[in-house]
Tab-separated table of C-alpha atoms in Angstrom:
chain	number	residue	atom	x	y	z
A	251	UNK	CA	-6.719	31.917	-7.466
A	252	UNK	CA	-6.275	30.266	-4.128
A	253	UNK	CA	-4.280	32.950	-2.915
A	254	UNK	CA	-7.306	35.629	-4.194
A	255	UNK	CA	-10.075	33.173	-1.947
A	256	UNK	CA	-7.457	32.973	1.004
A	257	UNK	CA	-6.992	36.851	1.403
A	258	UNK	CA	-10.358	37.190	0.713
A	259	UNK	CA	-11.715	34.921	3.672
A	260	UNK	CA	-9.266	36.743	5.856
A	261	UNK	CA	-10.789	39.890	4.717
A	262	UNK	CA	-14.475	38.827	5.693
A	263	UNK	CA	-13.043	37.348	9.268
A	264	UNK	CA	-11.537	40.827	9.892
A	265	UNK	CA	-14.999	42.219	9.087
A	266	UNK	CA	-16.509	39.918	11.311
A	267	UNK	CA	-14.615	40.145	13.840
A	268	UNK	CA	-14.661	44.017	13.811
A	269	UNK	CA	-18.410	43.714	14.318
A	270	UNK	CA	-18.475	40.927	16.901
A	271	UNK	CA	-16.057	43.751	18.836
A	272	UNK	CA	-18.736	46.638	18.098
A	273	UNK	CA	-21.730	44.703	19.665
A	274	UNK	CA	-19.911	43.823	22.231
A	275	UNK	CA	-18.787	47.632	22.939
A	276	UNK	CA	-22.597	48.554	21.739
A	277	UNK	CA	-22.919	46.888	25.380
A	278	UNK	CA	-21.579	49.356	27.641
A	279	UNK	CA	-23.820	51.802	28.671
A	280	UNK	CA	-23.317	55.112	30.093
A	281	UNK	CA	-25.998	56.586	32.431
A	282	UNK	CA	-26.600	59.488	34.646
A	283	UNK	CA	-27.755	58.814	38.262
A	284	UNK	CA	-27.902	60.629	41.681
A	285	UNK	CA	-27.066	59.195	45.205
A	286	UNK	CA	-29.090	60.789	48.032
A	287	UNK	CA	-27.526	59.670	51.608
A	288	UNK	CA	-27.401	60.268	55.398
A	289	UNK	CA	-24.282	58.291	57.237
A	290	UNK	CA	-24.492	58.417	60.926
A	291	UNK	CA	-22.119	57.963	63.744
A	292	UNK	CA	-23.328	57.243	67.344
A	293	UNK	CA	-20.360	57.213	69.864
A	294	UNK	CA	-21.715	54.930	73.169
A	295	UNK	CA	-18.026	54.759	74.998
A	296	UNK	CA	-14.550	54.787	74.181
A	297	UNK	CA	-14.087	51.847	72.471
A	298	UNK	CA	-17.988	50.990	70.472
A	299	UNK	CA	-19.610	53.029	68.190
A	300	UNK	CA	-22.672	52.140	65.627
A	301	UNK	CA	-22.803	53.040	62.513
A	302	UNK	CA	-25.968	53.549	60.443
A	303	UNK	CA	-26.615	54.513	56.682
A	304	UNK	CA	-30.013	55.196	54.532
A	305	UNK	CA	-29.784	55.967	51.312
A	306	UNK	CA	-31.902	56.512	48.329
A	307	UNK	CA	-30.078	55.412	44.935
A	308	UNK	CA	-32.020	57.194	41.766
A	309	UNK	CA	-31.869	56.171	37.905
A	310	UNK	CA	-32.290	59.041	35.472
A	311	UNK	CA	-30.349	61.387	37.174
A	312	UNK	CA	-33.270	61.656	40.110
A	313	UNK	CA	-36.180	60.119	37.905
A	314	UNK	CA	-36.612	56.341	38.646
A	315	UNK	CA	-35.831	53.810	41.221
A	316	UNK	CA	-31.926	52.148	40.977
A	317	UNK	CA	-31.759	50.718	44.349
A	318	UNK	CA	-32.452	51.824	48.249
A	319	UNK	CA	-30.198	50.726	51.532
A	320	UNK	CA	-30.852	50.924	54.904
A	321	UNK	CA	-27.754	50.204	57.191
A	322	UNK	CA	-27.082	49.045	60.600
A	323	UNK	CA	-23.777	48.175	62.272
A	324	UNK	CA	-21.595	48.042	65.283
A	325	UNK	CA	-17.790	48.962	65.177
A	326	UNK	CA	-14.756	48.214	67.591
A	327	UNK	CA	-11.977	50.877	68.057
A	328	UNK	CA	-9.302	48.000	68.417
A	329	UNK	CA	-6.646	51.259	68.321
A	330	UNK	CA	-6.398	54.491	67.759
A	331	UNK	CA	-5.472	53.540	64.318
A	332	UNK	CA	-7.334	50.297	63.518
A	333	UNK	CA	-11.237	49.595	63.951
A	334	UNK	CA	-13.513	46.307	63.609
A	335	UNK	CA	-17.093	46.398	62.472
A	336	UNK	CA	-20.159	44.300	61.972
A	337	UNK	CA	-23.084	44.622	60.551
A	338	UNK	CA	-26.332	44.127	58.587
A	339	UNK	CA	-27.753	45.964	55.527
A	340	UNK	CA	-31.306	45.333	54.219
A	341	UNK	CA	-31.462	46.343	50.056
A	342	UNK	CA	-33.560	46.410	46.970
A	343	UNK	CA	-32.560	46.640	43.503
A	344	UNK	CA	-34.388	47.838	40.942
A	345	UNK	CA	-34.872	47.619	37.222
A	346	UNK	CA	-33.164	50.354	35.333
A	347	UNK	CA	-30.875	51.535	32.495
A	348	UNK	CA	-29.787	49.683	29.485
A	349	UNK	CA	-28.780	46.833	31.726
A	350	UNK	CA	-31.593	45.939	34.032
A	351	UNK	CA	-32.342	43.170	36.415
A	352	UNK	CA	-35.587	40.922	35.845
A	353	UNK	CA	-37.717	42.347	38.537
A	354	UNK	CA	-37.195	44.034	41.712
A	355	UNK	CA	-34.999	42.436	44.080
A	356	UNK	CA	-34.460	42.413	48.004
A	357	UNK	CA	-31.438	41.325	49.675
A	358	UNK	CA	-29.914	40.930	53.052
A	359	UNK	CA	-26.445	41.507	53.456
A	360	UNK	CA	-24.319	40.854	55.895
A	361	UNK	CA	-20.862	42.434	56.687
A	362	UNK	CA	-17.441	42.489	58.561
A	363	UNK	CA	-15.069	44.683	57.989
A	364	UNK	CA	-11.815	46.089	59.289
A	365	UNK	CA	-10.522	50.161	58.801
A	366	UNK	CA	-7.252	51.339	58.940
A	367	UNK	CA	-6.498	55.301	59.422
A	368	UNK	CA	-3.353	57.321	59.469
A	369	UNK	CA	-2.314	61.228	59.309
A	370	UNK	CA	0.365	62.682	57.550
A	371	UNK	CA	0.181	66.226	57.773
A	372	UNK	CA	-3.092	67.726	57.256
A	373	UNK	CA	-3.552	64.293	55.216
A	374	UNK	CA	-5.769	62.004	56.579
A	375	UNK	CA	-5.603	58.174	55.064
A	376	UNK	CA	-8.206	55.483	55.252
A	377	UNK	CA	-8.415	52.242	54.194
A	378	UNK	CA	-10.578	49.313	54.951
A	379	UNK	CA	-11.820	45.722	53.521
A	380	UNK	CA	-14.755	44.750	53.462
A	381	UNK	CA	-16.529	41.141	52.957
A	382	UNK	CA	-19.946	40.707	52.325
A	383	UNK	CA	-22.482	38.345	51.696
A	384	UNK	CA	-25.566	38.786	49.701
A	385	UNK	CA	-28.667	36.340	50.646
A	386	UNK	CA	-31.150	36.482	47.746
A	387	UNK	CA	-34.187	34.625	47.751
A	388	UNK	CA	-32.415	32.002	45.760
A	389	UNK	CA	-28.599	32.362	46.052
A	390	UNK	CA	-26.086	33.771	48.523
A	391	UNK	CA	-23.365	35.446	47.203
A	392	UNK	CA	-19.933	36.733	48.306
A	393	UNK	CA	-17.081	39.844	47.429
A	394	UNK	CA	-14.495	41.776	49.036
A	395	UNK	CA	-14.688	45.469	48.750
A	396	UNK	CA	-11.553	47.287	49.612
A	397	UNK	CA	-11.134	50.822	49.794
A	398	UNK	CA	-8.608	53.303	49.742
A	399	UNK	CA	-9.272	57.081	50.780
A	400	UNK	CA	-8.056	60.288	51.306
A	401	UNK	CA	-9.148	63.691	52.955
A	402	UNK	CA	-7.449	67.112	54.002
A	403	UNK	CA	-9.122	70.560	55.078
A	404	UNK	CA	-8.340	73.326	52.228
A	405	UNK	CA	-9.996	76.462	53.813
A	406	UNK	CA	-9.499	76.987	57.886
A	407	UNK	CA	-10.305	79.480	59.912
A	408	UNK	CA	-7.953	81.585	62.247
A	409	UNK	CA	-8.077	79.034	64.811
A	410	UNK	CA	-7.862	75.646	63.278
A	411	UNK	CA	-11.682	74.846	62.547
A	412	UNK	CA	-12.264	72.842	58.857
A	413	UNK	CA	-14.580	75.807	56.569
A	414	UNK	CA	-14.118	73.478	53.545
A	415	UNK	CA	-12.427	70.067	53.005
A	416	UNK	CA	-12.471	67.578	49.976
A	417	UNK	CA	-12.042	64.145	50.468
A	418	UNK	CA	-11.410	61.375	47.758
A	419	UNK	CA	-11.334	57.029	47.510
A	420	UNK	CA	-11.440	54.416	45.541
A	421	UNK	CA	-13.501	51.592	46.516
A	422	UNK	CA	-12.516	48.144	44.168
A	423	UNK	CA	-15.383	45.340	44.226
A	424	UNK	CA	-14.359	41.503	43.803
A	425	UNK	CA	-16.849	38.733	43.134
A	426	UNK	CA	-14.964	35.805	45.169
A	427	UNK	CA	-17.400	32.957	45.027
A	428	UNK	CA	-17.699	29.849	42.871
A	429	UNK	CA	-20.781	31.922	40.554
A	430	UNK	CA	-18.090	34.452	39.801
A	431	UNK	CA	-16.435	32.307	36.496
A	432	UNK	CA	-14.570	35.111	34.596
A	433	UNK	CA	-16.232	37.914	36.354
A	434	UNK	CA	-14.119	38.677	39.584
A	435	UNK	CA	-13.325	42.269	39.036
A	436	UNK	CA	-17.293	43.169	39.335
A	437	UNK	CA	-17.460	46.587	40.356
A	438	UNK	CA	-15.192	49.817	40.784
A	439	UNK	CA	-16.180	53.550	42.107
A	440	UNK	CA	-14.025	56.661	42.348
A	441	UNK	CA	-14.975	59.821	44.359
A	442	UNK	CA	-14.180	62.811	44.579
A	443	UNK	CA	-16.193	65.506	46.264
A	444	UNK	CA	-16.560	68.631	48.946
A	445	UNK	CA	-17.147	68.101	52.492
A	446	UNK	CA	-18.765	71.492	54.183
A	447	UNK	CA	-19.281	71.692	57.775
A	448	UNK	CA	-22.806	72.748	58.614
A	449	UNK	CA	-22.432	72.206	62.108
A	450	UNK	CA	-20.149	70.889	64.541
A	451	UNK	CA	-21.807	67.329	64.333
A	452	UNK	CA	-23.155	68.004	60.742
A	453	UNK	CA	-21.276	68.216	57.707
A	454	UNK	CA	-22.391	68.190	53.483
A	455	UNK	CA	-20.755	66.495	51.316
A	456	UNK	CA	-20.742	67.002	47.419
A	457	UNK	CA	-19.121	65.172	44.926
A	458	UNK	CA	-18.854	62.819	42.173
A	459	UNK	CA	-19.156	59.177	41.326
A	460	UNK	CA	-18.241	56.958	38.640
A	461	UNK	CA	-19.287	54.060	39.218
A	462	UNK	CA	-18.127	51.058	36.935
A	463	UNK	CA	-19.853	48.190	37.081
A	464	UNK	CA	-19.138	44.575	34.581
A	465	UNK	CA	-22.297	42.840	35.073
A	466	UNK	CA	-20.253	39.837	32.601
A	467	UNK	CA	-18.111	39.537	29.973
A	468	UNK	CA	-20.688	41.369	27.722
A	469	UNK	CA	-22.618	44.093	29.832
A	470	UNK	CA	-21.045	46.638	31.036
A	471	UNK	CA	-22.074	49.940	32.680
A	472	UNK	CA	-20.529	53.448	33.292
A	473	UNK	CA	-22.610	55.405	35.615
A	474	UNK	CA	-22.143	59.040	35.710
A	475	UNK	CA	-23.621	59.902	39.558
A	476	UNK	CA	-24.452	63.092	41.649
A	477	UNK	CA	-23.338	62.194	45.371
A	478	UNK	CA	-25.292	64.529	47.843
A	479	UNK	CA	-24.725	63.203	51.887
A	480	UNK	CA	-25.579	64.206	55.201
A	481	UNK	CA	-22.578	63.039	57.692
A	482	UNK	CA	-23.913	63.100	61.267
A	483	UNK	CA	-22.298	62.465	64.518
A	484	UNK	CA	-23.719	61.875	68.029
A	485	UNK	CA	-21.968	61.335	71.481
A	486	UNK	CA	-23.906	59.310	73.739
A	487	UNK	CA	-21.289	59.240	76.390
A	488	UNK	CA	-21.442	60.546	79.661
A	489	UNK	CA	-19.242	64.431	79.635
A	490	UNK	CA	-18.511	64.765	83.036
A	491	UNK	CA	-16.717	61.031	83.049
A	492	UNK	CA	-14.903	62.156	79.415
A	493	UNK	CA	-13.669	65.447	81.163
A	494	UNK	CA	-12.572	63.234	84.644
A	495	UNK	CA	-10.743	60.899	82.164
């Protein structure tokens, strides 16, 4: 008889325990979103460039707010294979999906960040890190971002000009303040998309995003997003001193 109560109790824990593990995977949502950018480069000499980014983040697939960033910032070319940059990004969250935040929230982010690039082939590498901190009205939080990226041409014409390229990264977010507790892998994206030269100084890029993102323990979200960018490149410098040098 004891052994029929013991097996049984084991039984119900099992069942329990199977449907504590189905809420919490009931938590993960999956949702479809679109990414609407423009990423400019402005070239002042040899050495500084600024950087500046605006882009409209939709829920929905193009149907509701999920967040908005505007982006300044000024970068160092410390060698031909190693920048430094600064900057300052103003952004608002919204309330969306299965997961949302309370209300509508601003924050001001500052950034540093340092990019390494290398070539093998037709192969071009980049990869950079990233630490930023989030001021909120209330609390200032910090993470590291590091990415790691890849891009080659795949159609060229006669003489050497890109027609087509696709480029890829992976971009892994860690929480690395004291608020993080158990949460310090917060965020991950993968990309993988078209780039298509427009102009000289223009190009399109296409592609996909999945963006992961473990809001805690509990919530988690898969977003499913359409990336559509405008990459645009402007050289302030003087030409006749470029050709002298």
């Amino acid at each position: 008889m004891l052994m029929y109560f013991r097996s049984k109790k084991r039984i119900l824990l099992f069942f329990f325990l199977f449907l504590f593990n189905s809420s919490v995977k009931a938590q993960k949502a999956n949702q479809f979103n679109s990414w609407w950018y423009y990423s400019g480069k402005y070239q002042l000499s040899k050495k500084i460039n600024i950087r500046t980014l605006l882009s409209w983040a939709r829920h929905d697939f193009a149907k509701n707010w999920q967040q908005s960033n505007v982006r300044i910032g000024g970068n160092y070319v410390v060698s031909k294979k190693v920048n430094f940059g600064v900057g300052y990004e103003w952004v608002v969250l919204f309330p969306y999906g299965e997961h949302p935040v309370l209300e509508k929230r601003p924050e001001h982010r500052i950034y540093e960040q340092i990019t390494v690039k290398n070539k093998l082939n037709r192969i071009s590498f980049r990869s950079s890190a990233l630490l930023e901190h989030r001021i909120r009205k209330d609390i200032t939080r910090h993470r590291l971002r590091v990415r790691l990226g890849m891009k080659t041409p795949i159609i060229r014409s006669n003489d050497g000009i890109t027609k087509l390229g696709v480029s890829f990264f992976n971009e892994f977010f860690f929480n690395i303040d004291k608020y993080a507790g158990n949460n310090v892998y917060g965020q991950n994206r993968f990309y993988a998309g078209f780039d298509i030269p427009i102009t000289t100084n223009f190009i399109l890029g296409l592609g996909y995003l999945n963006q992961y993102i473990s809001i805690n323990e509990r919530r988690k979200e898969n977003n499913y997003t359409l990336m559509v960018g405008i990459f645009h490149k402007v050289d302030f410098r003087n030409k006749k001193l470029v050709q002298v040098k």
